[in-house]
Amino acid sequence: MTVSDLKKRKLAGEKLTMVTCYDAWSARILEASPVDFILVGDSAAMVMHGFRDTIPATVEMLAAHVEAVRRGAPTKFIVADLPFLAFRGDLNSNMRAVQTFMQAGANAVKLESRDGNESFVRHLVESGVPVMGHIGLTPQFVNAFGGFKVQGRDSDAQKKILADAQALEEAGCFSVVLECIPQSLAAEITTSVSIPTIGIGAGVMCDGQVLVLQDLLGLSGNFKPKFVRRYLEGGELVGQALARFCADVRERKFPAESEGYQ
Ligand code: KIV
């Protein structure tokens, strides 16, 4: 999968799939799957580190996840999420963050929002770094938005989000994530830009879909927003496996003789 393959897939009307991943063992499973590309998202701060939102994610934290994912998925296209404020400093510090991710094994970076980011996107693209945009509900704006809220509810907000998508394409983004916006708006954006739109809570008309791996596998406990579909009840299955292990140990059924050394 390359950046130009993605555009071809959009033109051919073939849907794209992206899944988040933060560690080597999940990456090995994704490597052997038909998933098109992997996002090392700043959601790692919540999913892997237990924070309430993505604000505590740092370049160092995510770079370690990128390295682990690259070791597990040597051939997949990996997008690394630039965390909160890591691309809002001076050009040198912004570029250091990007360099860290690309040298850790990423093929592209993602950054949230458009306002004030266009010239940096252009600079990255001119430097050989593919950039994915992310608009709509941008979780790094949780404090400004007053929570994780659906965006683009009124016509002014819808015009702004559509203009953001077009401006990010113009700046050189190869793709854009549309998070938690009305389906009709996502459909309008998808037809008005030539880059693939990847939706999460944005309806079926997007060119592709992304989900957090743990949400998709039912490993996120009671966290189940409307846009998540669980393809496995992983939490329940893991719980059952652990209960069986404990019972076997207590009943002296594990290990069997064949599972020991003579
Ligand atoms: O960090 C993340 O997981 C994301 C996806 C929700 C798109 O940005």
mmCIF file of C-alpha atoms and ligand atoms in Angstrom:
data_model
loop_
_atom_site.group_PDB
_atom_site.id
_atom_site.type_symbol
_atom_site.label_atom_id
_atom_site.label_comp_id
_atom_site.label_asym_id
_atom_site.label_seq_id
_atom_site.Cartn_x
_atom_site.Cartn_y
_atom_site.Cartn_z
ATOM 1 C CA MET A 1 0.000 0.000 0.000
ATOM 2 C CA THR A 2 1.353 3.389 -1.002
ATOM 3 C CA VAL A 3 -0.095 6.882 -0.954
ATOM 4 C CA SER A 4 -0.857 6.710 -4.677
ATOM 5 C CA ASP A 5 -2.555 3.292 -4.283
ATOM 6 C CA LEU A 6 -4.953 4.947 -1.850
ATOM 7 C CA LYS A 7 -6.088 7.515 -4.399
ATOM 8 C CA LYS A 8 -6.484 4.782 -7.014
ATOM 9 C CA ARG A 9 -8.636 2.791 -4.590
ATOM 10 C CA LYS A 10 -10.876 5.832 -4.104
ATOM 11 C CA LEU A 11 -11.213 6.289 -7.866
ATOM 12 C CA ALA A 12 -12.062 2.600 -8.242
ATOM 13 C CA GLY A 13 -14.671 2.891 -5.481
ATOM 14 C CA GLU A 14 -12.852 0.309 -3.330
ATOM 15 C CA LYS A 15 -13.301 0.897 0.387
ATOM 16 C CA LEU A 16 -10.256 1.319 2.634
ATOM 17 C CA THR A 17 -9.718 -0.087 6.107
ATOM 18 C CA MET A 18 -7.547 1.350 8.854
ATOM 19 C CA VAL A 19 -7.220 0.048 12.407
ATOM 20 C CA THR A 20 -5.265 1.461 15.329
ATOM 21 C CA CYS A 21 -2.437 -0.550 16.827
ATOM 22 C CA TYR A 22 0.079 0.203 19.557
ATOM 23 C CA ASP A 23 2.075 -2.978 20.199
ATOM 24 C CA ALA A 24 4.008 -5.715 18.438
ATOM 25 C CA TRP A 25 1.753 -8.696 19.142
ATOM 26 C CA SER A 26 -1.390 -7.003 17.786
ATOM 27 C CA ALA A 27 0.689 -5.723 14.866
ATOM 28 C CA ARG A 28 1.630 -9.318 13.992
ATOM 29 C CA ILE A 29 -2.074 -10.151 13.772
ATOM 30 C CA LEU A 30 -2.741 -7.065 11.613
ATOM 31 C CA GLU A 31 0.231 -7.880 9.400
ATOM 32 C CA ALA A 32 -1.450 -11.174 8.478
ATOM 33 C CA SER A 33 -4.872 -9.506 7.995
ATOM 34 C CA PRO A 34 -6.403 -7.704 4.993
ATOM 35 C CA VAL A 35 -6.427 -4.379 6.908
ATOM 36 C CA ASP A 36 -5.007 -1.765 4.511
ATOM 37 C CA PHE A 37 -3.146 0.453 6.941
ATOM 38 C CA ILE A 38 -2.365 0.915 10.598
ATOM 39 C CA LEU A 39 -2.748 4.029 12.733
ATOM 40 C CA VAL A 40 -0.553 4.406 15.793
ATOM 41 C CA GLY A 41 -3.039 6.849 17.255
ATOM 42 C CA ASP A 42 -2.638 9.160 20.203
ATOM 43 C CA SER A 43 -5.610 7.172 21.552
ATOM 44 C CA ALA A 44 -2.732 5.021 22.893
ATOM 45 C CA ALA A 45 -2.738 7.451 25.832
ATOM 46 C CA MET A 46 -6.263 6.287 26.708
ATOM 47 C CA VAL A 47 -6.267 2.672 25.535
ATOM 48 C CA MET A 48 -2.759 1.637 26.612
ATOM 49 C CA HIS A 49 -1.916 4.110 29.371
ATOM 50 C CA GLY A 50 -5.331 4.590 30.975
ATOM 51 C CA PHE A 51 -5.621 8.379 30.625
ATOM 52 C CA ARG A 52 -9.077 10.015 30.271
ATOM 53 C CA ASP A 53 -8.184 11.734 26.998
ATOM 54 C CA THR A 54 -5.354 12.018 24.484
ATOM 55 C CA ILE A 55 -3.776 15.188 25.906
ATOM 56 C CA PRO A 56 -1.048 13.332 27.887
ATOM 57 C CA ALA A 57 0.314 11.574 24.756
ATOM 58 C CA THR A 58 3.887 12.612 23.935
ATOM 59 C CA VAL A 59 6.236 12.078 21.006
ATOM 60 C CA GLU A 60 8.388 9.776 23.170
ATOM 61 C CA MET A 61 5.373 7.704 24.245
ATOM 62 C CA LEU A 62 4.060 7.281 20.697
ATOM 63 C CA ALA A 63 7.495 6.711 19.132
ATOM 64 C CA ALA A 64 7.935 3.637 21.339
ATOM 65 C CA HIS A 65 4.545 2.366 20.086
ATOM 66 C CA VAL A 66 5.511 3.077 16.444
ATOM 67 C CA GLU A 67 8.733 1.062 16.868
ATOM 68 C CA ALA A 68 6.861 -1.860 18.408
ATOM 69 C CA VAL A 69 4.195 -1.840 15.685
ATOM 70 C CA ARG A 70 6.825 -1.688 12.937
ATOM 71 C CA ARG A 71 8.585 -4.722 14.449
ATOM 72 C CA GLY A 72 5.286 -6.643 14.400
ATOM 73 C CA ALA A 73 4.068 -5.397 11.008
ATOM 74 C CA PRO A 74 7.104 -5.021 8.765
ATOM 75 C CA THR A 75 5.149 -4.522 5.531
ATOM 76 C CA LYS A 76 2.090 -2.476 6.524
ATOM 77 C CA PHE A 77 1.688 1.254 5.837
ATOM 78 C CA ILE A 78 1.874 2.903 9.263
ATOM 79 C CA VAL A 79 0.479 6.352 10.059
ATOM 80 C CA ALA A 80 1.748 7.944 13.299
ATOM 81 C CA ASP A 81 -0.369 10.502 15.138
ATOM 82 C CA LEU A 82 1.344 13.765 16.051
ATOM 83 C CA PRO A 83 0.268 14.291 19.662
ATOM 84 C CA PHE A 84 -1.135 17.377 21.409
ATOM 85 C CA LEU A 85 0.959 20.510 20.624
ATOM 86 C CA ALA A 86 3.815 18.465 19.114
ATOM 87 C CA PHE A 87 3.258 20.261 15.785
ATOM 88 C CA ARG A 88 2.356 23.685 17.140
ATOM 89 C CA GLY A 89 5.807 24.842 18.217
ATOM 90 C CA ASP A 90 8.548 26.275 16.006
ATOM 91 C CA LEU A 91 9.458 24.535 12.758
ATOM 92 C CA ASN A 92 12.548 22.875 14.273
ATOM 93 C CA SER A 93 10.705 21.235 17.127
ATOM 94 C CA ASN A 94 7.794 20.249 14.865
ATOM 95 C CA MET A 95 10.209 18.658 12.402
ATOM 96 C CA ARG A 96 12.052 16.829 15.191
ATOM 97 C CA ALA A 97 8.771 15.186 16.213
ATOM 98 C CA VAL A 98 8.081 14.102 12.635
ATOM 99 C CA GLN A 99 11.653 12.883 12.145
ATOM 100 C CA THR A 100 11.367 10.803 15.330
ATOM 101 C CA PHE A 101 8.236 9.070 14.019
ATOM 102 C CA MET A 102 9.532 8.489 10.487
ATOM 103 C CA GLN A 103 12.810 7.093 11.817
ATOM 104 C CA ALA A 104 10.866 4.898 14.252
ATOM 105 C CA GLY A 105 9.220 3.231 11.256
ATOM 106 C CA ALA A 106 6.178 5.328 10.287
ATOM 107 C CA ASN A 107 5.313 5.898 6.608
ATOM 108 C CA ALA A 108 3.205 8.993 7.263
ATOM 109 C CA VAL A 109 2.004 11.294 10.027
ATOM 110 C CA LYS A 110 -1.476 12.445 10.962
ATOM 111 C CA LEU A 111 -2.334 15.785 12.482
ATOM 112 C CA GLU A 112 -5.568 17.130 13.886
ATOM 113 C CA SER A 113 -7.375 20.245 12.616
ATOM 114 C CA ARG A 114 -6.612 22.623 9.789
ATOM 115 C CA ASP A 115 -6.386 26.071 11.370
ATOM 116 C CA GLY A 116 -2.777 27.219 11.391
ATOM 117 C CA ASN A 117 -1.461 23.887 10.063
ATOM 118 C CA GLU A 118 -1.533 24.331 6.298
ATOM 119 C CA SER A 119 1.975 25.711 5.848
ATOM 120 C CA PHE A 120 3.393 22.943 8.053
ATOM 121 C CA VAL A 121 1.524 20.329 5.998
ATOM 122 C CA ARG A 122 3.006 21.843 2.824
ATOM 123 C CA HIS A 123 6.492 21.817 4.333
ATOM 124 C CA LEU A 124 6.149 18.156 5.313
ATOM 125 C CA VAL A 125 4.858 17.122 1.904
ATOM 126 C CA GLU A 126 7.721 19.013 0.235
ATOM 127 C CA SER A 127 10.075 17.166 2.612
ATOM 128 C CA GLY A 128 8.781 13.745 1.533
ATOM 129 C CA VAL A 129 6.486 13.102 4.469
ATOM 130 C CA PRO A 130 2.949 11.996 3.575
ATOM 131 C CA VAL A 131 0.372 13.711 5.802
ATOM 132 C CA MET A 132 -3.106 12.592 6.789
ATOM 133 C CA GLY A 133 -5.494 15.274 8.042
ATOM 134 C CA HIS A 134 -8.097 14.806 10.779
ATOM 135 C CA ILE A 135 -11.154 17.040 11.144
ATOM 136 C CA GLY A 136 -14.575 17.019 12.774
ATOM 137 C CA LEU A 137 -14.275 15.779 16.340
ATOM 138 C CA THR A 138 -10.567 16.275 16.895
ATOM 139 C CA PRO A 139 -9.982 14.738 20.348
ATOM 140 C CA GLN A 140 -6.996 17.021 21.084
ATOM 141 C CA PHE A 141 -9.592 19.848 21.245
ATOM 142 C CA VAL A 142 -11.563 18.112 24.010
ATOM 143 C CA ASN A 143 -11.053 21.071 26.344
ATOM 144 C CA ALA A 144 -12.077 23.614 23.706
ATOM 145 C CA PHE A 145 -15.088 21.534 22.621
ATOM 146 C CA GLY A 146 -16.177 20.871 26.220
ATOM 147 C CA GLY A 147 -16.112 17.103 25.743
ATOM 148 C CA PHE A 148 -16.121 14.489 23.008
ATOM 149 C CA LYS A 149 -19.027 15.936 21.024
ATOM 150 C CA VAL A 150 -20.336 15.395 17.501
ATOM 151 C CA GLN A 151 -19.198 18.306 15.300
ATOM 152 C CA GLY A 152 -20.844 19.981 12.310
ATOM 153 C CA ARG A 153 -24.349 20.174 13.726
ATOM 154 C CA ASP A 154 -25.256 23.553 12.170
ATOM 155 C CA SER A 155 -24.774 24.887 8.684
ATOM 156 C CA ASP A 156 -21.921 27.300 9.579
ATOM 157 C CA ALA A 157 -19.997 24.473 11.250
ATOM 158 C CA GLN A 158 -20.684 22.232 8.250
ATOM 159 C CA LYS A 159 -19.354 24.834 5.810
ATOM 160 C CA LYS A 160 -16.238 25.207 7.951
ATOM 161 C CA ILE A 161 -15.558 21.449 8.072
ATOM 162 C CA LEU A 162 -16.073 21.129 4.293
ATOM 163 C CA ALA A 163 -13.703 24.071 3.698
ATOM 164 C CA ASP A 164 -11.173 22.462 6.085
ATOM 165 C CA ALA A 165 -11.208 19.217 4.085
ATOM 166 C CA GLN A 166 -10.700 21.091 0.825
ATOM 167 C CA ALA A 167 -7.889 23.216 2.306
ATOM 168 C CA LEU A 168 -6.101 20.123 3.644
ATOM 169 C CA GLU A 169 -6.293 18.487 0.217
ATOM 170 C CA GLU A 170 -4.971 21.703 -1.313
ATOM 171 C CA ALA A 171 -2.099 21.760 1.214
ATOM 172 C CA GLY A 172 -1.105 18.248 0.103
ATOM 173 C CA CYS A 173 -2.692 15.778 2.550
ATOM 174 C CA PHE A 174 -3.009 12.336 0.977
ATOM 175 C CA SER A 175 -6.111 11.476 3.021
ATOM 176 C CA VAL A 176 -8.303 12.916 5.746
ATOM 177 C CA VAL A 177 -10.003 11.370 8.776
ATOM 178 C CA LEU A 178 -13.571 12.564 9.368
ATOM 179 C CA GLU A 179 -14.526 11.925 12.982
ATOM 180 C CA CYS A 180 -18.043 12.138 14.427
ATOM 181 C CA ILE A 181 -19.772 14.396 11.928
ATOM 182 C CA PRO A 182 -23.202 13.970 10.314
ATOM 183 C CA GLN A 183 -23.259 11.297 7.623
ATOM 184 C CA SER A 184 -24.629 13.742 5.019
ATOM 185 C CA LEU A 185 -21.707 16.112 5.611
ATOM 186 C CA ALA A 186 -19.185 13.261 5.348
ATOM 187 C CA ALA A 187 -20.828 12.219 2.057
ATOM 188 C CA GLU A 188 -20.581 15.783 0.709
ATOM 189 C CA ILE A 189 -16.912 16.044 1.702
ATOM 190 C CA THR A 190 -16.147 12.642 0.177
ATOM 191 C CA THR A 191 -17.502 13.680 -3.215
ATOM 192 C CA SER A 192 -15.907 17.130 -3.112
ATOM 193 C CA VAL A 193 -12.283 16.048 -2.491
ATOM 194 C CA SER A 194 -10.129 13.696 -4.554
ATOM 195 C CA ILE A 195 -8.241 12.327 -1.525
ATOM 196 C CA PRO A 196 -9.725 9.368 0.395
ATOM 197 C CA THR A 197 -11.838 10.207 3.439
ATOM 198 C CA ILE A 198 -11.537 7.771 6.330
ATOM 199 C CA GLY A 199 -14.521 7.896 8.635
ATOM 200 C CA ILE A 200 -15.092 7.129 12.276
ATOM 201 C CA GLY A 201 -18.635 7.930 13.324
ATOM 202 C CA ALA A 202 -19.138 9.602 9.945
ATOM 203 C CA GLY A 203 -21.279 7.121 8.013
ATOM 204 C CA VAL A 204 -20.891 4.651 5.201
ATOM 205 C CA MET A 205 -20.257 7.156 2.403
ATOM 206 C CA CYS A 206 -16.645 7.780 3.468
ATOM 207 C CA ASP A 207 -13.993 6.142 1.284
ATOM 208 C CA GLY A 208 -12.844 4.038 4.211
ATOM 209 C CA GLN A 209 -13.373 3.374 7.900
ATOM 210 C CA VAL A 210 -11.117 3.377 10.936
ATOM 211 C CA LEU A 211 -11.747 1.837 14.343
ATOM 212 C CA VAL A 212 -9.683 1.465 17.477
ATOM 213 C CA LEU A 213 -8.589 -2.202 17.533
ATOM 214 C CA GLN A 214 -9.642 -2.750 21.152
ATOM 215 C CA ASP A 215 -13.125 -1.323 20.412
ATOM 216 C CA LEU A 216 -13.515 -3.567 17.354
ATOM 217 C CA LEU A 217 -12.461 -6.618 19.390
ATOM 218 C CA GLY A 218 -14.706 -5.832 22.356
ATOM 219 C CA LEU A 219 -11.754 -5.261 24.681
ATOM 220 C CA SER A 220 -12.807 -1.785 25.850
ATOM 221 C CA GLY A 221 -15.040 -2.795 28.757
ATOM 222 C CA ASN A 222 -18.216 -0.725 28.921
ATOM 223 C CA PHE A 223 -16.909 1.889 26.485
ATOM 224 C CA LYS A 224 -19.156 1.477 23.465
ATOM 225 C CA PRO A 225 -19.995 4.658 21.587
ATOM 226 C CA LYS A 226 -22.721 4.488 18.930
ATOM 227 C CA PHE A 227 -20.248 4.327 16.031
ATOM 228 C CA VAL A 228 -18.368 1.256 17.314
ATOM 229 C CA ARG A 229 -19.287 -2.176 16.025
ATOM 230 C CA ARG A 230 -17.804 -5.043 18.034
ATOM 231 C CA TYR A 231 -16.661 -7.922 15.833
ATOM 232 C CA LEU A 232 -15.733 -9.999 18.872
ATOM 233 C CA GLU A 233 -16.662 -9.983 22.553
ATOM 234 C CA GLY A 234 -12.959 -10.186 23.368
ATOM 235 C CA GLY A 235 -13.271 -9.031 26.975
ATOM 236 C CA GLU A 236 -15.713 -11.834 27.770
ATOM 237 C CA LEU A 237 -13.618 -14.465 25.971
ATOM 238 C CA VAL A 238 -10.434 -13.378 27.734
ATOM 239 C CA GLY A 239 -12.280 -13.382 31.072
ATOM 240 C CA GLN A 240 -13.492 -16.935 30.425
ATOM 241 C CA ALA A 241 -9.975 -18.081 29.490
ATOM 242 C CA LEU A 242 -8.538 -16.584 32.682
ATOM 243 C CA ALA A 243 -11.255 -18.197 34.796
ATOM 244 C CA ARG A 244 -10.475 -21.595 33.204
ATOM 245 C CA PHE A 245 -6.749 -21.132 33.861
ATOM 246 C CA CYS A 246 -7.395 -20.308 37.534
ATOM 247 C CA ALA A 247 -9.785 -23.260 37.934
ATOM 248 C CA ASP A 248 -7.321 -25.671 36.279
ATOM 249 C CA VAL A 249 -4.478 -24.521 38.546
ATOM 250 C CA ARG A 250 -6.602 -24.781 41.684
ATOM 251 C CA GLU A 251 -7.879 -28.222 40.700
ATOM 252 C CA ARG A 252 -4.336 -29.343 39.878
ATOM 253 C CA LYS A 253 -5.306 -29.929 36.222
ATOM 254 C CA PHE A 254 -2.663 -27.566 34.921
ATOM 255 C CA PRO A 255 0.051 -28.340 34.073
ATOM 256 C CA ALA A 256 -0.502 -31.923 32.853
ATOM 257 C CA GLU A 257 2.449 -34.275 32.878
ATOM 258 C CA SER A 258 2.856 -33.774 29.112
ATOM 259 C CA GLU A 259 3.299 -30.037 29.741
ATOM 260 C CA GLY A 260 6.344 -30.599 31.982
ATOM 261 C CA TYR A 261 9.920 -31.863 31.495
ATOM 262 C CA GLN A 262 11.172 -35.361 32.398
HETATM 263 O O1 KIV B 1 -5.913 8.282 17.868
HETATM 264 C C1 KIV B 1 -6.797 7.675 17.247
HETATM 265 O O2 KIV B 1 -7.129 6.518 17.537
HETATM 266 C C2 KIV B 1 -7.434 8.366 16.150
HETATM 267 C C3 KIV B 1 -8.565 7.663 15.454
HETATM 268 C C4 KIV B 1 -9.765 7.645 16.288
HETATM 269 C C5 KIV B 1 -8.822 8.232 14.113
HETATM 270 O O3 KIV B 1 -7.073 9.449 15.832
#
